Coordinates of C-alpha atoms in Angstrom, one line a residue:
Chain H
X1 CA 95.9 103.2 77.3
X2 CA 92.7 102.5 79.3
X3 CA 89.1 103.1 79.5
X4 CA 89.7 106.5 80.6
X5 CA 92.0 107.6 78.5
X6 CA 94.5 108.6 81.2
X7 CA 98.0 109.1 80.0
X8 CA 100.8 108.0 82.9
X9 CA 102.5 110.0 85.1
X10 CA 106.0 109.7 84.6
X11 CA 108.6 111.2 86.5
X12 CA 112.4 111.2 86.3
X13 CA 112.5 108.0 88.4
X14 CA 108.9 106.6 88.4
X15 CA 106.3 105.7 86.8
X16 CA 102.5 105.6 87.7
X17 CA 100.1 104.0 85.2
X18 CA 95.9 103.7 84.8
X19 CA 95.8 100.1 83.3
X20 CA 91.9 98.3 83.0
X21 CA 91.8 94.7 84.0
X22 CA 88.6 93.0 84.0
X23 CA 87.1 94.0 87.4
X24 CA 87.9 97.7 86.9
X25 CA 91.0 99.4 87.0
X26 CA 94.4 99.0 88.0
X27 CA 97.1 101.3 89.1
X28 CA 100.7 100.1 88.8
X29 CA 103.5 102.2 90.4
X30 CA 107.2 101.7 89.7
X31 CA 110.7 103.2 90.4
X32 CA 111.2 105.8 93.7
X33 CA 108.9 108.4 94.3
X34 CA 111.3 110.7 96.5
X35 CA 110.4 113.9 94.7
X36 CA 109.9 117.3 97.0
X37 CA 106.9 117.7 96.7
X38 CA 105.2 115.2 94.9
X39 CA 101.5 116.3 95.2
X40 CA 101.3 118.5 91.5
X41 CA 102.6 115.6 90.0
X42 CA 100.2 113.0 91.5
X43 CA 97.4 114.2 92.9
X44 CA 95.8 115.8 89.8
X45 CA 96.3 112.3 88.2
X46 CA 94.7 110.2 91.1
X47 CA 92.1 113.0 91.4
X48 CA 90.7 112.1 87.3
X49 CA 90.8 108.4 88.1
X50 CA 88.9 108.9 91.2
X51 CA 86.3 111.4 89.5
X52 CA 86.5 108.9 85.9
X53 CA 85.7 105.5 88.4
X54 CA 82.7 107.6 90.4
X55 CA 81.5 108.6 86.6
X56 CA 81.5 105.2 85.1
X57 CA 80.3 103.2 88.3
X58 CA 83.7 101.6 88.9
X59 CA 83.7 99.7 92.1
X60 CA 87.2 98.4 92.5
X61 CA 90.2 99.8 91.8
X62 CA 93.6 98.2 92.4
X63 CA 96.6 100.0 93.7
X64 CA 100.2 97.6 92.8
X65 CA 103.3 98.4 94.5
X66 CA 105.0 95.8 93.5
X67 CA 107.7 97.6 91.7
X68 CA 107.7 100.5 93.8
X69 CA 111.5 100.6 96.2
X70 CA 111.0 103.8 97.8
X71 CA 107.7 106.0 98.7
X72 CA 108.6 109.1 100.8
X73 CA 106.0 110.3 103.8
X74 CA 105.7 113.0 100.8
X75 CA 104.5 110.4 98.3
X76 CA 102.2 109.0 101.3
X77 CA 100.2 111.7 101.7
X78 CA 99.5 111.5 98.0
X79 CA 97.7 108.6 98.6
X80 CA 95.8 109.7 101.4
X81 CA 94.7 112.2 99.9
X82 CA 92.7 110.2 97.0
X83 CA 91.7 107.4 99.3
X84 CA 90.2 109.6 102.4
X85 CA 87.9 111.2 99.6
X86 CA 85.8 107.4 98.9
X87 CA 85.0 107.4 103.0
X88 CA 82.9 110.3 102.9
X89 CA 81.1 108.9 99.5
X90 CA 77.6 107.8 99.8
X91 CA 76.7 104.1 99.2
X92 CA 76.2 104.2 95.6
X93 CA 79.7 106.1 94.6
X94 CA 82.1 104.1 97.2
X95 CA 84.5 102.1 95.3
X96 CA 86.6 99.3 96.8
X97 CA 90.7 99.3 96.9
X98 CA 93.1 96.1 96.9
X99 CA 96.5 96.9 97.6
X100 CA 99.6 94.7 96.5
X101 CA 102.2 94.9 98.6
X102 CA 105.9 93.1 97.7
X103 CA 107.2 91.1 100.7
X104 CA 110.8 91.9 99.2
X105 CA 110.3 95.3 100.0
X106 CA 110.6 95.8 103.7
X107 CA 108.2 99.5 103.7
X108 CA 105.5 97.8 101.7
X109 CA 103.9 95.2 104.2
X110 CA 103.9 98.2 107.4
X111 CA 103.7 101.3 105.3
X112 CA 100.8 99.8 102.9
X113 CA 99.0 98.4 106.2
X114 CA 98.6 101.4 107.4
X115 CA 96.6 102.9 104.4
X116 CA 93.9 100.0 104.8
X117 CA 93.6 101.4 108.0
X118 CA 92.4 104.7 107.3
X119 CA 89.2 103.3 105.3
X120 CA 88.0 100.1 107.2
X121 CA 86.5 97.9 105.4
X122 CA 86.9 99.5 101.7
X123 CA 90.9 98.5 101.2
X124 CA 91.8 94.9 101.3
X125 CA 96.1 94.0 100.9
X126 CA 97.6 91.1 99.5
X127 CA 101.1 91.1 100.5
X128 CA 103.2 88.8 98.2
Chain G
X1 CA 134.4 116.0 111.2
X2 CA 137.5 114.8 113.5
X3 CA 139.2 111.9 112.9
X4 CA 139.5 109.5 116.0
X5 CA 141.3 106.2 117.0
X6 CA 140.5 103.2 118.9
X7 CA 136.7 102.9 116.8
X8 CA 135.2 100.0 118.4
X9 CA 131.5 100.5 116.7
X10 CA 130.9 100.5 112.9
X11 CA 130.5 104.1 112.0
X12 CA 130.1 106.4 108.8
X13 CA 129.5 110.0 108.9
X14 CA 128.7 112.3 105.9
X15 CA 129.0 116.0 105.4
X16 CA 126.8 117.1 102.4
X17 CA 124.8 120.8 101.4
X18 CA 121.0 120.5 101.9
X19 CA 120.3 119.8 98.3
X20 CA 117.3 117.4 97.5
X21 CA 119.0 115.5 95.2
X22 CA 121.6 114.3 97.1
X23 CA 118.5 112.3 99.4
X24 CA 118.5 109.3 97.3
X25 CA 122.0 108.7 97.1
X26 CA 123.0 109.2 100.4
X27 CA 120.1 106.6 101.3
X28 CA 121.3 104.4 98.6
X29 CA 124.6 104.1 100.2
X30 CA 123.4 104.1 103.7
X31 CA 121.3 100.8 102.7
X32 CA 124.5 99.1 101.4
X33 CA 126.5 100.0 104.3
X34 CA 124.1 98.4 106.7
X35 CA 123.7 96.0 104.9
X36 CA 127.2 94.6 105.6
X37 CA 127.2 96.0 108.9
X38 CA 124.5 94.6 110.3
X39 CA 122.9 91.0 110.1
X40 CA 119.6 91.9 109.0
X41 CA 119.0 93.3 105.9
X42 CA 115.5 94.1 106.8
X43 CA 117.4 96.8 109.4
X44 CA 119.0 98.7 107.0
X45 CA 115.8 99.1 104.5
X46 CA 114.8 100.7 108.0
X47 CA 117.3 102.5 109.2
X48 CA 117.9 104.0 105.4
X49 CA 114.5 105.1 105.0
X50 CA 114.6 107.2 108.5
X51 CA 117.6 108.7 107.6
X52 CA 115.7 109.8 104.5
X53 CA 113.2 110.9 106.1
X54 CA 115.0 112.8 108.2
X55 CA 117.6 114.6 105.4
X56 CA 114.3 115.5 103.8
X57 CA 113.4 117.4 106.8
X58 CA 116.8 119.0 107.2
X59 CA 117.1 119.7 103.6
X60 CA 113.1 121.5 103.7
X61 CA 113.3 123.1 107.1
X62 CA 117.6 124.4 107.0
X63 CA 118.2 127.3 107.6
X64 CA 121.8 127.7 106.5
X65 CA 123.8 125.4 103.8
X66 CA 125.1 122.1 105.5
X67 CA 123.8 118.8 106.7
X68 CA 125.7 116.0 108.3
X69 CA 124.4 112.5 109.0
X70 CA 126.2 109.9 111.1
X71 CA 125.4 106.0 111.6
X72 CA 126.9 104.4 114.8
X73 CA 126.2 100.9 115.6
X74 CA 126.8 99.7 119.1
X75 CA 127.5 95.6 119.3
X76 CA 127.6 96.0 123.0
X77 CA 124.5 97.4 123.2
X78 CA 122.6 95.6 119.7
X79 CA 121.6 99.7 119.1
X80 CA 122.4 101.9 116.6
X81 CA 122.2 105.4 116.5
X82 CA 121.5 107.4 113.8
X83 CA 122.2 111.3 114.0
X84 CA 121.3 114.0 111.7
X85 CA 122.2 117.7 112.0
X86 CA 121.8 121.0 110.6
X87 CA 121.0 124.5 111.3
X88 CA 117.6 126.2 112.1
X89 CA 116.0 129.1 113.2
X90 CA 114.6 128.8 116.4
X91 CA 110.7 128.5 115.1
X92 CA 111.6 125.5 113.4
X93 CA 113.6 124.1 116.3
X94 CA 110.5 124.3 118.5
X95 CA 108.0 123.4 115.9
X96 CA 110.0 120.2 115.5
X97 CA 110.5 119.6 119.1
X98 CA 107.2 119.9 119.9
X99 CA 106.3 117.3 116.6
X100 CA 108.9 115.1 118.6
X101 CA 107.3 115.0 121.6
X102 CA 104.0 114.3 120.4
X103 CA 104.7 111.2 118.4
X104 CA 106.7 110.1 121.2
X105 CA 104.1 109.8 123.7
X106 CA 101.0 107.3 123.1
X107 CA 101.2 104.2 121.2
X108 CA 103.3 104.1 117.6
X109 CA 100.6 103.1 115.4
X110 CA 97.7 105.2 116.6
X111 CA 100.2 108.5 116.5
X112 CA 100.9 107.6 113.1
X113 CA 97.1 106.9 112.2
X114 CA 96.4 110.2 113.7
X115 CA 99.4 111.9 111.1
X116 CA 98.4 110.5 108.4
X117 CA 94.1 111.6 109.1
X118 CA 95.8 115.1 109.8
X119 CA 97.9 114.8 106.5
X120 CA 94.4 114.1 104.7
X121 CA 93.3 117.6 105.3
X122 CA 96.7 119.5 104.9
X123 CA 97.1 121.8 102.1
X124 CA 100.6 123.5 102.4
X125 CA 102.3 120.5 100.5
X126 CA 104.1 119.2 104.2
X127 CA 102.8 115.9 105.3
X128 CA 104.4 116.1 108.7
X129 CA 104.7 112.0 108.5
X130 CA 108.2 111.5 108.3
X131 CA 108.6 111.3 112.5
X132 CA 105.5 109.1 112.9
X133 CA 106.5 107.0 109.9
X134 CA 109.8 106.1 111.4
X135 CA 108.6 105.2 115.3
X136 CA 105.6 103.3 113.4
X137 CA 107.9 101.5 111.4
X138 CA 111.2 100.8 113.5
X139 CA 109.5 101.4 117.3
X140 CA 112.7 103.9 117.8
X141 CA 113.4 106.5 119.7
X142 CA 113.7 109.5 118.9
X143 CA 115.4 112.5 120.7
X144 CA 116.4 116.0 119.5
X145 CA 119.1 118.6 121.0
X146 CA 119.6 122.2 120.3
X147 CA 122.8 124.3 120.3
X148 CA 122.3 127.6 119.6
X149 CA 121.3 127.0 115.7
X150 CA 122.5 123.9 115.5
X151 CA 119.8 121.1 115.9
X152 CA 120.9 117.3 116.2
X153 CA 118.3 114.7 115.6
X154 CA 119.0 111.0 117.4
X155 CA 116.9 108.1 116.2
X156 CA 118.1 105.2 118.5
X157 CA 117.3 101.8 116.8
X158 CA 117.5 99.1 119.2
X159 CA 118.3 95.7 117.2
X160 CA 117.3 93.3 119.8

């Protein structure tokens, strides 16, 4: 459990958990997300940690796809969605992203760079 | 499907019914295939996620049951060409064409920057990324034909 008190998202062949580490919060995803339309099943989840990180002043949150294979454009837009809400945030509310990327995983290091692309500044990647 | 001698390229060609569940399997084995066919294993992580991209679209956008997918790889040429088919009505075949003209023109990773702000503010549970997502992250082209309602995508991945 974490600070939150988030459950996970678990799907038939992933998983998507809220855990806290000591700078904020951490998101770990696992499995393939490949669903149809995955946006019922994750965006009301990133939505609450979003809203729960703005509410307790949490100012980093990090996003580990180490253990993620697959992530369909589908599953992409899911994360869009959450982190094209922090850009419009005033100072005081924006919270910073770090993204871990596998190496391994040949999507990772171009599909993850392109997500730090679409908030300058407020997502840093470590590919390893 | 004909059956034909004298195959000179390695080539697999699959007849399935647009059902979702079938995606993941049909990538799955599409992965291990290239990855004996070709060198690079990094190609067929590629090559496997643009052919699920693209059986998603066929699957969500068909009009009628039936999807085929065929993988060609030319040594001559270091290409391979990756073909998917189905049928659509003839809205879809020019919304699509018109999607694959536009991320065809201008520079792969600004179309696919441009996608993904336009996905942001979507709200009819598309994202519309699959076609950017695959020039961004294999720099192929892509071409489409249309026979009556038969529609055959070509993504040509050229493994120089």
């Amino acid at each position: 459990m974490n600070k939150f008190g988030l459950s996970s998202v678990i799907t038939e062949k992933a998983t998507v958990e809220l855990l806290d580490i000591p700078q904020g919060v951490k998101v770990t995803f696992s499995g393939d997300i490949d669903v149809q339309n995955p946006e019922p099943i994750f965006v009301p989840f990133f939505e609450q940690i979003h809203s729960n990180v703005i509410a307790n002043g949490v100012k980093y949150v990090e996003l580990d796809f180490s253990k993620l294979t697959f992530l369909n454009s589908s599953g992409i837009k899911t994360l869009i969605k959450w982190i094209t809400k922090v850009t419009p945030l005033p100072a005081d509310q924006k919270y910073n992203f770090k993204i871990i990327a596998n190496s391994q995983i040949t999507w990772q290091e171009t599909s993850l760079k392109m997500l730090s692309m679409l908030a300058p500044g407020l997502i840093e990647i470590q590919i390893q | 499907m004909k059956l034909f001698k004298n195959v000179r390229n390695g080539f697999i060609e699959m007849v399935f019914g647009p059902r979702w569940t079938y995606i993941a399997t049909v990538r799955t084995f599409l992965q291990n295939f290239l990855s004996i066919t070709l060198a690079d294993n990094k190609w067929a992580d590629v090559i496997s996620m643009a052919a699920s991209e693209l059986l998603e679209n066929a699957v969500k956008y068909a009009s009628e049951e039936g999807t085929k997918i065929s993988v060609e790889h030319s040594k001559d040429e270091a290409k391979l060409y990756l073909n998917v088919e189905n049928f659509a009505t003839p809205e879809n075949s020019k919304v699509l064409a018109g999607e694959i003209e536009k991320i065809s023109t201008g520079d792969p990773q600004e179309v696919y920057l441009q996608k993904m702000q336009e996905a942001a503010l979507r709200t009819d549970g598309g994202s519309q990324l699959g076609l950017a997502r695959i020039r961004y992250e294999s720099n192929a082209a892509i071409n489409m034909v249309v026979e009556g309602d038969l529609i055959r995508v070509t993504v040509i991945f050229d493994l120089k």
